[in-house]
XYZ file of N, CA and C in Angstrom:
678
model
N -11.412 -60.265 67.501
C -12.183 -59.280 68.265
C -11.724 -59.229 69.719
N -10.870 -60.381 70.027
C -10.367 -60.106 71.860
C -9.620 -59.118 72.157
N -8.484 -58.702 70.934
C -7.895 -57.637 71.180
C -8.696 -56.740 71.247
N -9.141 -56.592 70.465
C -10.263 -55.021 70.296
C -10.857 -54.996 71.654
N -11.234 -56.095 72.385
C -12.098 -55.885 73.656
C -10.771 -55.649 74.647
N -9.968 -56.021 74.143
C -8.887 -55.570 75.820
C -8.584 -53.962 76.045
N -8.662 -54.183 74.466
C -7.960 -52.075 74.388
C -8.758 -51.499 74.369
N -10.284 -51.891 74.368
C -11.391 -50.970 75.106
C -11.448 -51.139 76.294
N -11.332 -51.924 76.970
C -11.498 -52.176 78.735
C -10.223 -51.724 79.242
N -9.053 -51.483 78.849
C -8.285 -50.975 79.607
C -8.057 -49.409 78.802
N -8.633 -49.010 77.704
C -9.115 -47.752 77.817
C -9.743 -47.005 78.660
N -11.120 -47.609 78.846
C -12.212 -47.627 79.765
C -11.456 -46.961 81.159
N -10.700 -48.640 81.636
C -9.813 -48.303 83.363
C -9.091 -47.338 83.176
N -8.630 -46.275 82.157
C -7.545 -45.243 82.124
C -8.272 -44.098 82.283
N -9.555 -44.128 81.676
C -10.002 -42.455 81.105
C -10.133 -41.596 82.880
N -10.129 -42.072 83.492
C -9.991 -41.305 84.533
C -8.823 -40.714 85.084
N -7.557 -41.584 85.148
C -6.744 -42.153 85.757
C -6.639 -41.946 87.439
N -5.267 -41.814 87.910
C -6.068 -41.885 89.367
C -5.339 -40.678 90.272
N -5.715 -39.237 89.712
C -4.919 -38.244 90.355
C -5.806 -37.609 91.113
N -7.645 -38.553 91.254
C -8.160 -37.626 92.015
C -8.495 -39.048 93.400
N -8.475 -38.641 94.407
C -8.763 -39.704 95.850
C -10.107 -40.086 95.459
N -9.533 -41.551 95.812
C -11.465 -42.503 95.249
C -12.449 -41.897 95.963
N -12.756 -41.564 96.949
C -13.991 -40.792 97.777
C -14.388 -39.941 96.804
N -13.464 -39.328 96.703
C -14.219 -37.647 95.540
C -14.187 -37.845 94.169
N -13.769 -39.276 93.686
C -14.001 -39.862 92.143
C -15.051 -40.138 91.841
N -15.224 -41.066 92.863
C -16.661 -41.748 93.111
C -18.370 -40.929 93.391
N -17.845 -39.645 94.479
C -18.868 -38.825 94.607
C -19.199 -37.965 93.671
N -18.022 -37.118 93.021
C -18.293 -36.552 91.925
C -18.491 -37.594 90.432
N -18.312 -38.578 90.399
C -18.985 -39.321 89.446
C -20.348 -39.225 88.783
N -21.161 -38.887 90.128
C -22.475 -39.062 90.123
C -23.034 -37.557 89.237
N -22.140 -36.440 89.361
C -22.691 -35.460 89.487
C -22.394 -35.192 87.965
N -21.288 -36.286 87.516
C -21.067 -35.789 86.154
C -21.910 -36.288 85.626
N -22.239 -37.946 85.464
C -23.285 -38.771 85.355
C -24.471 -37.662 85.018
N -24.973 -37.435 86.351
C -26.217 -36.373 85.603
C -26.062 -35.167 84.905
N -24.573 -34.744 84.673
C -24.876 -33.440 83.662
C -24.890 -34.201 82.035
N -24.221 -35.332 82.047
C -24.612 -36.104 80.927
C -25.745 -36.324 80.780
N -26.113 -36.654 81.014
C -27.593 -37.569 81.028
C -28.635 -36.119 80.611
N -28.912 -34.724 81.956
C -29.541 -34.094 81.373
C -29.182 -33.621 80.248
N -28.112 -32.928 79.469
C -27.230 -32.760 78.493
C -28.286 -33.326 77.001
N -28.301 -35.318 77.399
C -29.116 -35.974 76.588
C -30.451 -35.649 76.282
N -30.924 -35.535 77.685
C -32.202 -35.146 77.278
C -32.724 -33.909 76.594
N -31.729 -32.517 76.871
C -31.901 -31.766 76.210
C -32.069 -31.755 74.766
N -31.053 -32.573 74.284
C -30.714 -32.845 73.030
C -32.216 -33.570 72.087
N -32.629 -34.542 73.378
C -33.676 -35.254 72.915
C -35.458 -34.494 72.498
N -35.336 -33.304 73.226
C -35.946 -32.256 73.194
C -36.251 -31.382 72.428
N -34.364 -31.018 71.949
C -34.721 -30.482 70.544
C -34.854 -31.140 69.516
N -34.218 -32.430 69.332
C -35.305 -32.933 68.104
C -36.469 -33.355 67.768
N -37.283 -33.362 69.046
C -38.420 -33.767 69.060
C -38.690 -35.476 69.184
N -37.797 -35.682 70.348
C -37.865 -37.269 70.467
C -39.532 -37.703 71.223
N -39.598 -38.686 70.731
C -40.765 -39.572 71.321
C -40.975 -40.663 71.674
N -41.216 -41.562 72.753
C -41.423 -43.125 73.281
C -42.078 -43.533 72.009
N -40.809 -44.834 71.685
C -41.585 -45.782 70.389
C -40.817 -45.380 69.459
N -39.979 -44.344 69.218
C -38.618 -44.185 68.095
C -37.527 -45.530 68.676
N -37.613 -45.807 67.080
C -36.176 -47.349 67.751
C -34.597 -46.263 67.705
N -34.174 -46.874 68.826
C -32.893 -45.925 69.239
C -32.086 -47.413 69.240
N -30.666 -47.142 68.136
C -29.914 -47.845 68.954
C -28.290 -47.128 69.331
N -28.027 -47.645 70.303
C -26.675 -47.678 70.779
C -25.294 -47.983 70.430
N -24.297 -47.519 69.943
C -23.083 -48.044 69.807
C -22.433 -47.958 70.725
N -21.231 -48.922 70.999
C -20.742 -48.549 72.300
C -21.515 -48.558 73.633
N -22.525 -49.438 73.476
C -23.141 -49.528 74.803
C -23.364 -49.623 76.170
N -22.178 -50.474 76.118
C -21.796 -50.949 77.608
C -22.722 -51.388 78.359
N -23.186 -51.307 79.439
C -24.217 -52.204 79.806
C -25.601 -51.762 80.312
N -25.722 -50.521 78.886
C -26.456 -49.726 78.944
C -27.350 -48.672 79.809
N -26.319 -47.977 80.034
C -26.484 -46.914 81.122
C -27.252 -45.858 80.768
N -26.938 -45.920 79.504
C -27.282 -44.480 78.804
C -28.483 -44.772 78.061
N -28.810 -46.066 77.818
C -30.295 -46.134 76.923
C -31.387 -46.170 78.795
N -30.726 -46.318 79.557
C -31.746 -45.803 80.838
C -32.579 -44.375 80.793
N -31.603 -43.544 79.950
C -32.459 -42.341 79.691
C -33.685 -42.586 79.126
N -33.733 -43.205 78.150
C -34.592 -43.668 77.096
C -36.072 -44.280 77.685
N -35.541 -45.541 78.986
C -36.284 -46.222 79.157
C -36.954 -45.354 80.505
N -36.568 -44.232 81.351
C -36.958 -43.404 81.931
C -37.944 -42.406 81.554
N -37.111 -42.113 80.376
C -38.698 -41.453 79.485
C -39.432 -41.939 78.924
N -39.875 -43.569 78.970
C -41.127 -44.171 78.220
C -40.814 -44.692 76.939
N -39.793 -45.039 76.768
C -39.495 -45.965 76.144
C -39.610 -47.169 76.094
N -40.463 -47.993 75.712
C -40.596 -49.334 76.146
C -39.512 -50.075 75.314
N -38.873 -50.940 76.051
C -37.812 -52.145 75.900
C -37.600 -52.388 75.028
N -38.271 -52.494 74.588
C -38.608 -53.374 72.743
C -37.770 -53.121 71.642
N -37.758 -51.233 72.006
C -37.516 -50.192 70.700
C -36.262 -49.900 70.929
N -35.268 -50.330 71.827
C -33.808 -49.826 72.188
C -33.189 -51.191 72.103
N -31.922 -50.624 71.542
C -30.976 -51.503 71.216
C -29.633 -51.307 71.120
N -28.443 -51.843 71.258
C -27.130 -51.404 71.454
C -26.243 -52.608 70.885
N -25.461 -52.235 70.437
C -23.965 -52.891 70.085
C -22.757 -52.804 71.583
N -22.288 -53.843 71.897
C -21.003 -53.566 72.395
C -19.870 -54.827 72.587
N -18.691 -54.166 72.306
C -17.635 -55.116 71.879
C -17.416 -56.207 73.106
N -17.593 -55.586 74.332
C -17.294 -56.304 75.669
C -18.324 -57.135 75.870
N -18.380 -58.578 75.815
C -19.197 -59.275 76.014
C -19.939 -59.773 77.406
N -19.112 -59.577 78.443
C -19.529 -59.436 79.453
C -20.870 -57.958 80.090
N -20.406 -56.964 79.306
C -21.047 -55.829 79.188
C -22.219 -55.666 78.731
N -22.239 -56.247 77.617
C -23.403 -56.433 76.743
C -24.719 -57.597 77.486
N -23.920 -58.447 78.183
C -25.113 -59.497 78.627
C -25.648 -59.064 80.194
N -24.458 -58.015 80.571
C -24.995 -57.365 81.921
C -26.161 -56.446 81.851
N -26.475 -55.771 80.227
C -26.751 -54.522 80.591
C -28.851 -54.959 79.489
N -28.687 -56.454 79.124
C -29.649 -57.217 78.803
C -30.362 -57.371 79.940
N -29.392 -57.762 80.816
C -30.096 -58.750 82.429
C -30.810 -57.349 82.737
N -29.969 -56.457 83.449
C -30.319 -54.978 84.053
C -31.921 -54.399 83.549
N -31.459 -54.218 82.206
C -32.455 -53.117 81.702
C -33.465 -53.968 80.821
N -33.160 -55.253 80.231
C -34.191 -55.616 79.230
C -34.136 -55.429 78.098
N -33.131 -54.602 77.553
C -33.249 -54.621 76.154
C -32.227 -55.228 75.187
N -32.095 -54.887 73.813
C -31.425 -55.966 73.012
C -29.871 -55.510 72.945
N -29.227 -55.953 73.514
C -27.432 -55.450 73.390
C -27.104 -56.534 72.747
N -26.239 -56.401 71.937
C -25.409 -57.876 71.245
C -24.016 -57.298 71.216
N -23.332 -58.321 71.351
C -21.832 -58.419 71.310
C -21.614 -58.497 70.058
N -21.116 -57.685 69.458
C -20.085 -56.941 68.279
C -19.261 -56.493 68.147
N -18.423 -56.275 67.229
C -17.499 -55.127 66.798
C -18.194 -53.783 65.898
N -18.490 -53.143 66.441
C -19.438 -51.831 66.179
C -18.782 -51.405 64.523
N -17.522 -51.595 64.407
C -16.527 -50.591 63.314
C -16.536 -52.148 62.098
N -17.420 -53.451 62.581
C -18.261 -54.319 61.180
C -19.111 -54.233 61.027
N -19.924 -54.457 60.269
C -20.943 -54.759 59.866
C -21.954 -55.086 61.304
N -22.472 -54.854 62.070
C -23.531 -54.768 62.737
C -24.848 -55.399 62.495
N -25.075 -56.531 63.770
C -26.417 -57.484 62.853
C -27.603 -57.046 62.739
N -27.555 -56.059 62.622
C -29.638 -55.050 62.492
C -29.185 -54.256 60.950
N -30.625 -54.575 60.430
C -30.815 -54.497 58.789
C -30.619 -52.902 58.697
N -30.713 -52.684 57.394
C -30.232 -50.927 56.919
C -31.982 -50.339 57.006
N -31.773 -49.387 57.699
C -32.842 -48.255 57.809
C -34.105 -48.848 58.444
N -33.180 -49.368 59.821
C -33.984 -49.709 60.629
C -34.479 -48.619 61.925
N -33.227 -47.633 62.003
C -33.747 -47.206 63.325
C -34.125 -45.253 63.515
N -34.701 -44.976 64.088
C -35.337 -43.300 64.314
C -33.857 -42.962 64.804
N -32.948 -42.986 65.680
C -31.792 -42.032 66.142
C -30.934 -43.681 66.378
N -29.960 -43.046 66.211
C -28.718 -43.360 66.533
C -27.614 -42.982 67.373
N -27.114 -43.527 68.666
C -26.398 -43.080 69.583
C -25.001 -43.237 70.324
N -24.181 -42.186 70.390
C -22.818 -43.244 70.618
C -22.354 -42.282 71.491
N -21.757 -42.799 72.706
C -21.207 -42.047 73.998
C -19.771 -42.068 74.252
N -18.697 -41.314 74.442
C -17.266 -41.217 74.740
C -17.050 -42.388 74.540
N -17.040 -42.926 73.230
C -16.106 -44.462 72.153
C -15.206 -43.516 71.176
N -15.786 -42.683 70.263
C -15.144 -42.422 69.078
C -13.832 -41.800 70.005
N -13.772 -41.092 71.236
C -12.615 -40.771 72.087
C -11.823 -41.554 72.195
N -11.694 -42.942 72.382
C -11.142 -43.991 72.858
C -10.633 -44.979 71.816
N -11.108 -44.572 70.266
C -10.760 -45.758 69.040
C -10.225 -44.622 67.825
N -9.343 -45.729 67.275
C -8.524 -44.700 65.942
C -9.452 -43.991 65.465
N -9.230 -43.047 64.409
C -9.937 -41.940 63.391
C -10.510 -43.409 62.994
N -9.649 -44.296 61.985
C -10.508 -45.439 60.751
C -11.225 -46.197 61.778
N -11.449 -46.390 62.956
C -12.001 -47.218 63.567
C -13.666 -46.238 63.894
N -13.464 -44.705 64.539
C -14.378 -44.353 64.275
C -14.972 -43.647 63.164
N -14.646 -43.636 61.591
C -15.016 -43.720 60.398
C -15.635 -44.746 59.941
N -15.416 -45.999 60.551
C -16.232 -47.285 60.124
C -17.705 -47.240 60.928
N -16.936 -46.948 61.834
C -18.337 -46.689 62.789
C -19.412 -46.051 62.182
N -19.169 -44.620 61.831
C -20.144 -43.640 61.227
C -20.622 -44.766 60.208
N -20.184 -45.230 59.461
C -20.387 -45.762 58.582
C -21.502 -47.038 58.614
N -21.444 -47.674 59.793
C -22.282 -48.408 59.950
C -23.846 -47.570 60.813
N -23.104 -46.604 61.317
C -24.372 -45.980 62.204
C -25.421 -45.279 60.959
N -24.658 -44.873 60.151
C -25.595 -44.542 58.461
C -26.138 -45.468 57.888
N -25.961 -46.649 58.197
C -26.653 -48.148 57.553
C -27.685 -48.276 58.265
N -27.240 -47.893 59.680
C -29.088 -48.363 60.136
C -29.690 -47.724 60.635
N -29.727 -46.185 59.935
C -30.678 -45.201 60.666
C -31.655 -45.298 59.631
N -32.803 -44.536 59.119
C -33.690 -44.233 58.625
C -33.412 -43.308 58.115
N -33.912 -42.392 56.559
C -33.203 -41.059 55.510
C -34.257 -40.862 56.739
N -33.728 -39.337 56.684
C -34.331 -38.174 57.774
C -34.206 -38.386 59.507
N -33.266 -39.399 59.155
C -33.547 -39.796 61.414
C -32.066 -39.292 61.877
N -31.826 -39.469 62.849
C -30.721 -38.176 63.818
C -29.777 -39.044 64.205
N -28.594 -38.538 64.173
C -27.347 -39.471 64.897
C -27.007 -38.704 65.807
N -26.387 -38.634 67.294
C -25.883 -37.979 68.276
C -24.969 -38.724 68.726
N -24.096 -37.678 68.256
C -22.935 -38.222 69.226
C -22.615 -37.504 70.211
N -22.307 -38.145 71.433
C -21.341 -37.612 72.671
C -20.520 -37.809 73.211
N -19.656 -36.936 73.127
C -18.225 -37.030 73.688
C -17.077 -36.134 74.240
N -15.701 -36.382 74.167
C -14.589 -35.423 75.126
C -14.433 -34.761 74.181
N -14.157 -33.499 74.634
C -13.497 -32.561 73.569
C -12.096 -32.112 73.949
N -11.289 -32.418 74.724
C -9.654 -32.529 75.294
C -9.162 -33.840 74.660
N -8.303 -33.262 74.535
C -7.045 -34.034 73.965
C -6.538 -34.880 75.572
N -5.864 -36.165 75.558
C -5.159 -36.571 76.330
C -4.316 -38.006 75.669
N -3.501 -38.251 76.205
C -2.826 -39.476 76.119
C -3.697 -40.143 75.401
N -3.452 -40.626 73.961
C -3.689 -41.758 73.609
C -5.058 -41.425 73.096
N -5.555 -40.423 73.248
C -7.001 -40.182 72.590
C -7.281 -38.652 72.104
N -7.853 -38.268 71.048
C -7.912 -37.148 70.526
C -9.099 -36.725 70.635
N -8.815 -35.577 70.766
C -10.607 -34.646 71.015
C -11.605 -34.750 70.094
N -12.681 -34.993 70.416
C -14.010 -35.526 69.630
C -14.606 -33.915 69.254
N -14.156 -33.432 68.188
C -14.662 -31.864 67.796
C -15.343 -32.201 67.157
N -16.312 -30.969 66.295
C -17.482 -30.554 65.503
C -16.798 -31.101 63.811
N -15.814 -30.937 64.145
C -14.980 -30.796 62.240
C -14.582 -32.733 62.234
N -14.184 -33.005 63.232
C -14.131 -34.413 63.311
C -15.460 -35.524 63.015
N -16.286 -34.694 63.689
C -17.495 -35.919 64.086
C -17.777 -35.230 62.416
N -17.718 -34.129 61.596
C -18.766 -33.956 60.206
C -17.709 -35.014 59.279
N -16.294 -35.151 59.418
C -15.833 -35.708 58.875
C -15.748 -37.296 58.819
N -15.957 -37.646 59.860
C -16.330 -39.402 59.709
C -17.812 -39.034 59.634
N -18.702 -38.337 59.597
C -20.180 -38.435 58.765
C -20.390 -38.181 57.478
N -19.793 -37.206 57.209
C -20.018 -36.445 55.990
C -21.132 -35.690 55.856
N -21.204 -35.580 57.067
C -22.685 -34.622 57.133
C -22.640 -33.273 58.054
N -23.186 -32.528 57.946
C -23.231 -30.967 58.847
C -23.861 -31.620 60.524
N -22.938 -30.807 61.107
C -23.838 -30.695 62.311
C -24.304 -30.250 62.607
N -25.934 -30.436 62.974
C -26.634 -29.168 63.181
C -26.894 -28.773 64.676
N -26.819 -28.991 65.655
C -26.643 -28.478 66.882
C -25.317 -29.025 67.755
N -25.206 -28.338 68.477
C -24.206 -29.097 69.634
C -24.646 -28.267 70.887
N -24.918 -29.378 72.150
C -25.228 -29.267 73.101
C -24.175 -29.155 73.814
N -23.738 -28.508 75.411
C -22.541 -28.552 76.033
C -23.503 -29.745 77.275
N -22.549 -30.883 77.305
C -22.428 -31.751 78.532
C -21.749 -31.474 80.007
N -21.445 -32.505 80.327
C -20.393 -32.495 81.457
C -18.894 -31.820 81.050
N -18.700 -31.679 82.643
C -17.589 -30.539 82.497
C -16.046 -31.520 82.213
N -15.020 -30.802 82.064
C -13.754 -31.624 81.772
C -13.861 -32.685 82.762
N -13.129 -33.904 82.804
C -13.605 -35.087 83.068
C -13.124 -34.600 85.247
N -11.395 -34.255 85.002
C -10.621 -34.169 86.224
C -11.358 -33.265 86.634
N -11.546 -31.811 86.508
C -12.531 -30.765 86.825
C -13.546 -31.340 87.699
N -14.202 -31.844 86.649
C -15.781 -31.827 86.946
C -15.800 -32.784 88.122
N -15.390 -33.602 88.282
C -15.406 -34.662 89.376
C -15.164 -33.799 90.816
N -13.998 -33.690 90.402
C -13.498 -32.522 91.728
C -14.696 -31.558 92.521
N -14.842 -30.612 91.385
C -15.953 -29.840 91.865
C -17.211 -30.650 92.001
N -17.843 -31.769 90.944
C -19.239 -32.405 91.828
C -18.886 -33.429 92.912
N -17.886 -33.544 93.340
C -17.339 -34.131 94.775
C -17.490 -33.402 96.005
N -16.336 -32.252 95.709
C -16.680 -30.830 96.581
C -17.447 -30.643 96.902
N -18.078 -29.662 95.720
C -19.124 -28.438 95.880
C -20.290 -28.796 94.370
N -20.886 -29.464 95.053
C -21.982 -29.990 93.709
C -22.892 -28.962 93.767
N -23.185 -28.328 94.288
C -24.165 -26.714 94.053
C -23.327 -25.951 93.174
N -22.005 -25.637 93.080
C -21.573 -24.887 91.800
C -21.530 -25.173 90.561
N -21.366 -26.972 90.662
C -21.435 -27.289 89.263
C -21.380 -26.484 88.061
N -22.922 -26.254 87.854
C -23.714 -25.662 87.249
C -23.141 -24.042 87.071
N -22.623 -23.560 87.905
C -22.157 -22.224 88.047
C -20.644 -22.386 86.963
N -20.104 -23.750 87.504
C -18.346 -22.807 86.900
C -18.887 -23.987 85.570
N -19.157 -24.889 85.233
C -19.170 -25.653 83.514
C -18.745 -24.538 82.662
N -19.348 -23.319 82.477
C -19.608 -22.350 81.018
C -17.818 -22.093 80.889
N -17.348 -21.788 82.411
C -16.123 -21.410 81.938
C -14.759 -22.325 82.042
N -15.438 -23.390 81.706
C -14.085 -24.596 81.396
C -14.638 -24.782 80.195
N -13.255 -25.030 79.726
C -13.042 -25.738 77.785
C -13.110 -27.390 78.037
N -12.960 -28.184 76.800
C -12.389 -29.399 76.988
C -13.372 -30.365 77.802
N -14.478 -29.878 78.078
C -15.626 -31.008 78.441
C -16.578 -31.386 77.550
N -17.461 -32.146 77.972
C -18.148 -32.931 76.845
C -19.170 -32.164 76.040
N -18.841 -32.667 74.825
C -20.162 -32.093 73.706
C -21.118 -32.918 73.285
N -22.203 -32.894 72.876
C -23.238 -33.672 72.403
C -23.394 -32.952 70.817
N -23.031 -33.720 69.358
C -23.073 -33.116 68.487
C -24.272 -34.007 67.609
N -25.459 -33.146 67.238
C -26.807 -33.563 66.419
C -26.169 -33.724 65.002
N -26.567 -34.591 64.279
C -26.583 -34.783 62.650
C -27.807 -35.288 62.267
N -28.673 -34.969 61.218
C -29.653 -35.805 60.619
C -29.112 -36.321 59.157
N -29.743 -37.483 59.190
C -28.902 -38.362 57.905
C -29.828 -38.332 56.751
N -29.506 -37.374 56.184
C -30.086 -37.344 54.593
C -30.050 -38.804 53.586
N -31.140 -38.536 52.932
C -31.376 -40.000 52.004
C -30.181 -40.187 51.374
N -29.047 -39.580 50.531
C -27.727 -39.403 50.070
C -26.867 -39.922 51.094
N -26.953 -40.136 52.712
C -25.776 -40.215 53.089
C -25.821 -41.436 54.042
N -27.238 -42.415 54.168
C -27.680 -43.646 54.701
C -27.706 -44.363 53.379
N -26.701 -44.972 54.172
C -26.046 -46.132 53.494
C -26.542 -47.531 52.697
């Protein structure tokens, strides 16, 4: 599993790379940060999420993204995450309180089958082979609940070393239809730029860039939880 954790962490240090000046990486960071995040909540909206659904995390990291969760009234208890980086995983315990364990997300995963209301995974399946994120799906179908929601979010550009996270991709390591897709943050270089710049347009130019992030809904039929 050490390899697996190096070629995610120096995945991780690449997905940016460094053609934009740290001042305006860093400032527009923030701005992408929240078109993700609201993005999520939208998503969470239309399915009718509620404080007290157990959510867990793949790809967690040191759980940034179950902050949504715990922002909207989620108490601690009910969120949970996988992540390969072990340092990550015990940072994001300390931080937020909830249950992260160090795993390999694409094994067997230590939480029982049809344990959880949604299931969640953020720009990973971007960053790991097709069979690596096919195992994944595979385990994220083991521990949802028949009738509970998987969301995934992620890049939809192609770049070095990682392939675009589309609608036909994510049904194919599920085997299931997608039934909504939300538009996220804007292309990664883009979007930074402009929420660095000019963070009042944001919102204005997203519709007309390709290649930024999608949020794609699945609900997991009794046939396809594992």
């Amino acid at each position: 599993m050490e390899d697996r954790e190096r070629q995610i962490e120096e995945s991780r240090r690449r997905r940016f790379g460094a053609r934009v000046p740290s001042f305006i990486r860093n400032f527009g960071a923030a701005r992408q940060a929240k078109a993700a995040n609201d993005a999520l909540r939208r998503v969470l909206a239309h399915i009718g999420f509620k404080p007290g659904w157990h959510v867990i995390e793949f790809g967690a990291g040191d759980g940034a993204a179950l902050q949504t969760f715990l922002d909207l009234g989620s108490p601690p208890d009910t969120l949970s995450g996988v992540e390969i980086q072990e340092g990550e995983a015990a940072n994001g315990r300390a931080r937020r309180g909830v249950d992260i364990r160090h795993c390999d997300a694409t094994k067997e995963v230590p939480f029982p089958a049809a344990t959880f209301d949604l299931a969640f995974v953020s720009t990973t399946f971007y960053e790991i082979s097709d069979d690596e994120a096919q195992a994944m799906a595979v385990q994220m179908l083991r521990v949802v609940k028949p009738g509970s929601y998987i969301v995934v979010r992620d890049w939809t550009r192609e770049r070095s070393g990682a392939r675009p996270v589309t609608r036909g991709f994510v049904e194919r390591c599920f085997g299931l239809p997608v039934m909504h897709v939300e538009r996220g943050a804007m292309h990664q270089i883009k979007g930074r730029l402009i929420g660095g710049i000019a963070p009042a347009l944001y919102d204005l130019a997203e519709p007309h860039f390709d290649g930024g992030m999608k949020l794609y809904v699945l609900q997991a039929t009794p046939t396809a939880v594992m």
